[in-house]
Coordinates of C-alpha atoms in Angstrom, one line a residue:
M209 CA 17.0 -84.6 -72.9
G210 CA 20.2 -84.7 -75.0
G211 CA 22.9 -82.0 -74.8
D212 CA 23.2 -78.8 -72.8
G213 CA 21.1 -75.7 -73.1
V214 CA 22.6 -72.8 -75.1
E215 CA 21.7 -69.2 -75.1
S216 CA 21.3 -66.5 -77.8
P217 CA 21.5 -62.8 -76.7
E218 CA 19.7 -60.0 -78.6
R219 CA 21.9 -58.7 -81.5
P220 CA 21.8 -57.0 -84.9
V221 CA 20.8 -59.1 -88.0
T222 CA 23.4 -59.5 -90.8
T223 CA 22.1 -59.5 -94.4
I224 CA 24.0 -61.3 -97.2
R225 CA 23.0 -61.4 -100.8
L226 CA 23.4 -64.7 -102.6
K227 CA 23.6 -64.3 -106.4
Y228 CA 22.5 -67.1 -108.7
Q229 CA 22.2 -67.9 -112.4
A230 CA 18.6 -67.4 -113.6
P231 CA 16.1 -68.9 -113.9
F232 CA 15.7 -69.9 -110.2
D233 CA 12.5 -71.5 -109.1
F234 CA 12.5 -70.3 -105.5
A235 CA 8.8 -71.1 -105.1
A236 CA 9.4 -74.8 -105.8
L237 CA 12.1 -74.9 -103.2
L238 CA 9.8 -73.3 -100.6
E239 CA 7.1 -75.8 -101.4
F240 CA 9.4 -78.7 -101.1
F241 CA 10.8 -77.5 -97.7
A242 CA 7.3 -76.6 -96.5
R243 CA 6.0 -80.1 -96.8
R244 CA 8.9 -81.4 -94.7
A245 CA 9.2 -78.5 -92.2
I246 CA 9.9 -79.6 -88.6
P247 CA 7.5 -77.7 -86.3
G248 CA 9.4 -75.5 -83.8
I249 CA 12.6 -75.4 -86.0
E250 CA 11.5 -74.4 -89.5
I251 CA 8.9 -71.9 -90.7
I252 CA 8.1 -71.5 -94.4
D253 CA 5.6 -69.1 -95.8
A254 CA 4.8 -68.0 -99.4
D255 CA 7.9 -65.7 -99.5
S256 CA 10.6 -67.1 -97.3
Y257 CA 12.2 -69.9 -95.4
S258 CA 13.3 -69.5 -91.7
R259 CA 14.9 -71.8 -89.2
C260 CA 16.7 -71.8 -85.9
F261 CA 20.0 -73.7 -85.5
A262 CA 23.0 -74.3 -83.2
L263 CA 26.6 -73.9 -84.4
N264 CA 29.6 -74.4 -82.2
G265 CA 27.6 -74.0 -79.0
D266 CA 25.7 -70.8 -80.1
V267 CA 22.1 -70.6 -81.1
G268 CA 21.0 -68.6 -84.1
S269 CA 18.3 -68.1 -86.7
L270 CA 18.2 -67.3 -90.4
R271 CA 15.7 -66.3 -93.0
V272 CA 16.0 -66.7 -96.8
A273 CA 13.9 -64.7 -99.2
Q274 CA 13.9 -63.6 -102.8
A275 CA 15.8 -60.3 -103.3
T276 CA 14.0 -57.6 -105.1
R277 CA 15.1 -56.5 -108.6
A278 CA 18.1 -58.9 -108.6
H279 CA 19.0 -62.5 -109.5
A280 CA 19.8 -63.2 -105.9
L281 CA 18.5 -64.5 -102.6
E282 CA 18.6 -62.4 -99.4
L283 CA 19.9 -64.2 -96.4
S284 CA 19.3 -62.6 -93.0
V285 CA 21.3 -64.1 -90.1
D286 CA 20.9 -63.6 -86.4
F287 CA 24.0 -65.2 -84.8
P288 CA 26.4 -64.0 -82.1
D289 CA 29.7 -65.2 -83.6
H290 CA 30.4 -63.3 -86.9
A291 CA 33.4 -65.5 -87.5
Q292 CA 30.8 -68.2 -88.4
L293 CA 29.0 -66.1 -91.0
H294 CA 31.0 -67.7 -93.9
E295 CA 30.1 -71.2 -92.7
I296 CA 26.4 -70.2 -92.4
E297 CA 26.4 -68.7 -95.9
T298 CA 28.1 -71.8 -97.4
R299 CA 25.5 -74.0 -95.9
V300 CA 22.6 -71.9 -97.2
R301 CA 24.1 -71.7 -100.6
R302 CA 24.2 -75.4 -100.7
M303 CA 20.7 -75.8 -99.2
F304 CA 19.2 -73.6 -101.9
D305 CA 21.5 -74.8 -104.7
V306 CA 22.5 -71.3 -105.5
D307 CA 25.7 -72.2 -107.4
A308 CA 24.2 -74.7 -109.9
D309 CA 25.1 -74.2 -113.6
I310 CA 21.4 -74.1 -114.5
G311 CA 22.2 -73.4 -118.2
A312 CA 24.3 -76.6 -118.5
I313 CA 21.7 -78.6 -116.6
Y314 CA 18.9 -77.4 -118.9
T315 CA 20.9 -78.1 -122.0
R316 CA 21.6 -81.6 -120.9
L317 CA 18.2 -82.7 -119.7
S318 CA 15.9 -80.7 -122.0
R319 CA 16.8 -83.1 -124.9
K320 CA 16.2 -86.3 -123.0
P321 CA 13.0 -88.3 -122.8
P322 CA 10.9 -88.4 -120.7
L323 CA 12.2 -85.1 -119.3
R324 CA 11.8 -82.7 -122.2
R325 CA 8.3 -81.3 -121.4
Q326 CA 8.9 -81.1 -117.7
V327 CA 12.3 -79.3 -118.0
A328 CA 10.9 -76.8 -120.5
R329 CA 8.0 -76.1 -118.1
N330 CA 10.3 -75.7 -115.0
P331 CA 13.7 -74.6 -116.3
G332 CA 14.7 -73.1 -112.9
Q333 CA 14.3 -76.3 -110.9
R334 CA 17.0 -76.7 -108.2
V335 CA 17.9 -79.7 -106.0
P336 CA 16.9 -78.9 -102.4
G337 CA 19.9 -79.3 -100.1
A338 CA 20.1 -79.6 -96.4
W339 CA 21.3 -77.3 -93.5
D340 CA 23.0 -80.3 -91.8
G341 CA 24.1 -83.7 -93.0
F342 CA 23.1 -85.6 -89.9
E343 CA 19.8 -83.9 -89.8
I344 CA 18.9 -85.0 -93.3
A345 CA 20.2 -88.5 -92.8
V346 CA 18.0 -88.9 -89.7
R347 CA 15.0 -87.5 -91.7
A348 CA 15.8 -89.9 -94.6
V349 CA 15.7 -92.9 -92.2
L350 CA 12.5 -91.7 -90.5
G351 CA 11.0 -91.3 -94.0
Q352 CA 11.6 -94.9 -95.1
Q353 CA 8.3 -96.6 -96.1
V354 CA 6.1 -93.8 -94.6
S355 CA 4.5 -90.7 -96.1
V356 CA 6.1 -87.3 -96.0
A357 CA 3.5 -86.2 -93.4
A358 CA 4.3 -89.2 -91.2
A359 CA 8.0 -88.6 -91.4
R360 CA 7.5 -85.0 -90.4
T361 CA 5.5 -86.1 -87.3
L362 CA 8.3 -88.5 -86.3
C363 CA 10.9 -85.7 -86.7
A364 CA 8.9 -83.4 -84.5
R365 CA 8.7 -86.1 -81.8
L366 CA 12.4 -86.7 -82.1
V367 CA 13.3 -83.0 -81.6
Q368 CA 10.9 -82.6 -78.7
Q369 CA 12.2 -85.7 -76.8
F370 CA 15.9 -85.7 -77.7
G371 CA 16.9 -82.2 -78.9
A372 CA 18.8 -79.8 -76.7
L373 CA 17.1 -76.7 -75.4
G374 CA 18.2 -73.5 -76.9
K375 CA 17.3 -70.0 -75.5
F376 CA 16.9 -66.8 -77.6
A377 CA 16.6 -63.3 -76.4
Q378 CA 13.5 -62.5 -74.2
N379 CA 14.1 -66.1 -72.8
E380 CA 12.3 -67.7 -75.8
E381 CA 13.1 -71.5 -75.4
I382 CA 13.2 -73.9 -78.3
H383 CA 14.3 -77.5 -79.0
L384 CA 17.1 -77.9 -81.4
F385 CA 17.7 -80.9 -83.7
P386 CA 19.7 -83.6 -81.9
N387 CA 23.4 -84.2 -82.6
P388 CA 24.7 -87.7 -83.2
V389 CA 25.9 -88.1 -79.6
D390 CA 22.4 -87.3 -78.4
L391 CA 21.1 -90.5 -80.0
L392 CA 23.8 -93.0 -79.2
D393 CA 21.9 -94.5 -76.3
A394 CA 18.5 -93.0 -76.8
D395 CA 15.3 -95.1 -76.6
L396 CA 14.1 -94.1 -80.0
T397 CA 11.1 -96.4 -80.0
A398 CA 9.5 -93.8 -77.7
I399 CA 8.8 -91.7 -80.8
G400 CA 6.9 -94.5 -82.5
V401 CA 9.5 -96.2 -84.7
T402 CA 10.2 -99.9 -84.8
R403 CA 13.1 -101.4 -82.9
A404 CA 14.9 -102.1 -86.1
R405 CA 14.6 -98.5 -87.3
A406 CA 15.6 -97.2 -83.8
Q407 CA 18.7 -99.4 -84.1
T408 CA 19.5 -98.0 -87.5
L409 CA 19.4 -94.5 -86.2
R410 CA 21.7 -95.4 -83.2
E411 CA 24.2 -97.2 -85.4
M412 CA 24.2 -94.3 -87.9
A413 CA 24.9 -91.9 -85.1
R414 CA 27.7 -94.2 -83.8
A415 CA 29.2 -94.5 -87.3
I416 CA 29.3 -90.7 -87.7
C417 CA 30.9 -90.3 -84.2
D418 CA 33.7 -92.9 -85.0
G419 CA 34.3 -91.6 -88.5
R420 CA 33.1 -94.7 -90.5
V421 CA 30.8 -92.4 -92.5
D422 CA 30.8 -88.6 -93.0
F423 CA 29.4 -85.9 -95.2
N424 CA 32.6 -84.8 -97.0
D425 CA 31.3 -83.6 -100.4
E426 CA 34.6 -84.3 -102.1
Q427 CA 34.2 -88.1 -101.8
P428 CA 33.1 -90.0 -104.9
L429 CA 29.4 -90.9 -105.0
E430 CA 30.1 -94.6 -105.3
Q431 CA 32.3 -94.5 -102.2
F432 CA 29.7 -92.6 -100.2
V433 CA 27.0 -95.1 -101.1
E434 CA 29.2 -98.1 -100.4
R435 CA 30.1 -96.9 -96.9
W436 CA 26.5 -95.9 -96.0
T437 CA 24.9 -99.1 -97.2
A438 CA 27.3 -101.0 -95.0
L439 CA 25.2 -99.7 -92.1
P440 CA 22.2 -101.8 -91.0
G441 CA 18.9 -100.5 -92.4
I442 CA 20.5 -98.2 -95.0
G443 CA 19.8 -99.3 -98.6
P444 CA 20.8 -97.7 -101.9
W445 CA 17.7 -95.5 -101.9
T446 CA 18.5 -93.9 -98.6
A447 CA 22.2 -93.5 -99.3
H448 CA 21.5 -91.8 -102.7
Y449 CA 18.8 -89.6 -101.1
I450 CA 21.3 -88.5 -98.4
A451 CA 23.9 -87.9 -101.1
M452 CA 21.5 -85.8 -103.1
R453 CA 20.5 -83.5 -100.3
A454 CA 23.4 -83.5 -97.8
L455 CA 26.2 -83.6 -100.3
R456 CA 24.1 -82.0 -103.0
H457 CA 25.7 -84.5 -105.3
A458 CA 24.3 -83.6 -108.8
D459 CA 24.4 -87.3 -110.0
A460 CA 22.8 -89.0 -107.0
F461 CA 20.0 -91.2 -108.1
P462 CA 17.6 -93.2 -105.8
A463 CA 16.6 -95.5 -108.7
A464 CA 14.5 -97.8 -106.6
D465 CA 12.0 -95.0 -105.8
L466 CA 8.5 -96.1 -106.9
V467 CA 7.4 -92.7 -107.9
L468 CA 10.4 -92.2 -110.2
R469 CA 9.9 -95.6 -111.8
K470 CA 6.2 -94.7 -112.5
A471 CA 7.0 -91.1 -113.7
A472 CA 9.7 -92.3 -116.2
S473 CA 7.4 -95.0 -117.7
R474 CA 5.6 -94.4 -121.0
N475 CA 2.6 -96.6 -120.2
G476 CA 2.0 -95.9 -116.4
S477 CA 3.4 -99.3 -115.4
P478 CA 6.5 -98.8 -113.2
L479 CA 9.9 -99.5 -114.8
T480 CA 12.1 -102.0 -113.0
T481 CA 15.0 -100.4 -111.1
A482 CA 17.4 -101.8 -113.6
K483 CA 15.5 -100.3 -116.5
L484 CA 15.3 -96.9 -114.9
Q485 CA 19.0 -97.0 -114.1
A486 CA 19.8 -97.8 -117.8
L487 CA 17.5 -95.0 -119.0
A488 CA 19.1 -92.6 -116.5
E489 CA 22.6 -93.2 -117.9
D490 CA 21.8 -90.6 -120.5
W491 CA 21.0 -88.0 -117.8
R492 CA 24.4 -88.0 -116.2
P493 CA 26.0 -86.1 -114.6
Y494 CA 22.7 -84.4 -113.6
R495 CA 20.5 -87.3 -112.5
A496 CA 19.6 -85.6 -109.2
Y497 CA 17.9 -82.8 -111.2
A498 CA 16.1 -85.4 -113.2
V499 CA 14.8 -86.8 -109.9
L500 CA 13.3 -83.5 -108.9
H501 CA 11.7 -83.0 -112.4
L502 CA 10.2 -86.5 -112.3
W503 CA 8.9 -86.1 -108.8
R504 CA 7.4 -82.8 -109.7
S505 CA 5.7 -84.2 -112.8
V506 CA 3.5 -86.4 -110.6
G507 CA 2.9 -83.8 -107.9

């Protein structure tokens, strides 16, 4: 078991309103998160997203729902250290893409084939972000060449075997998502991944610990991709996917994605990666939003 147990006493819940520019397709975000939810950590229903988390040694939980009669989300936070509320709010704003200039994105993409019809149908589409960069990087690697459901199963096993135990009020015990240090020497083949993929995860954790890669959202996309693809088992698709969700980089674009190459084609035959990249030049600087529209167009 990686890490030490941490406790969470009973305490009042803080509510924060997160304003956004309408339209905002909250239901689409919930659907995206629900398909990938890690059992025991995340709970998504028709109206809200909830999760537990650890931050600076304390355990907490949060819930995000649509505010009534307002262009805003309502964030409810149960966490002992109120000095961390700004950090929690910042993470959730990024996770739900609250600060997107949706008007500019719509104007740019609604005129571009093959996006016109999809953008007009779903004008409030946001890019799903991530609570934690390392968490989404691990999930991206576990999702390589397997279905979303299979990746979710692998994540659940990882959490159960290598996540630290956290304790809430009334002695409710949970497993938290592992930190990089928890995976440095872990036998990750125990969760059912290949030796090569296990090595990728350990090397990624080591690179984060020693500072070779990070999740600084101010770095250029090209620099981020170059550093991450230098790691074994991390290709451009994985690097761009991590940039899209962890950095919420608006122009990240995993061009090798087969679903994208099919969705962007006019005849149903997948475009080559090079042809898709050429087509997507006209979608800059919002290619990540084009990704979500194209994925959504094929379900």
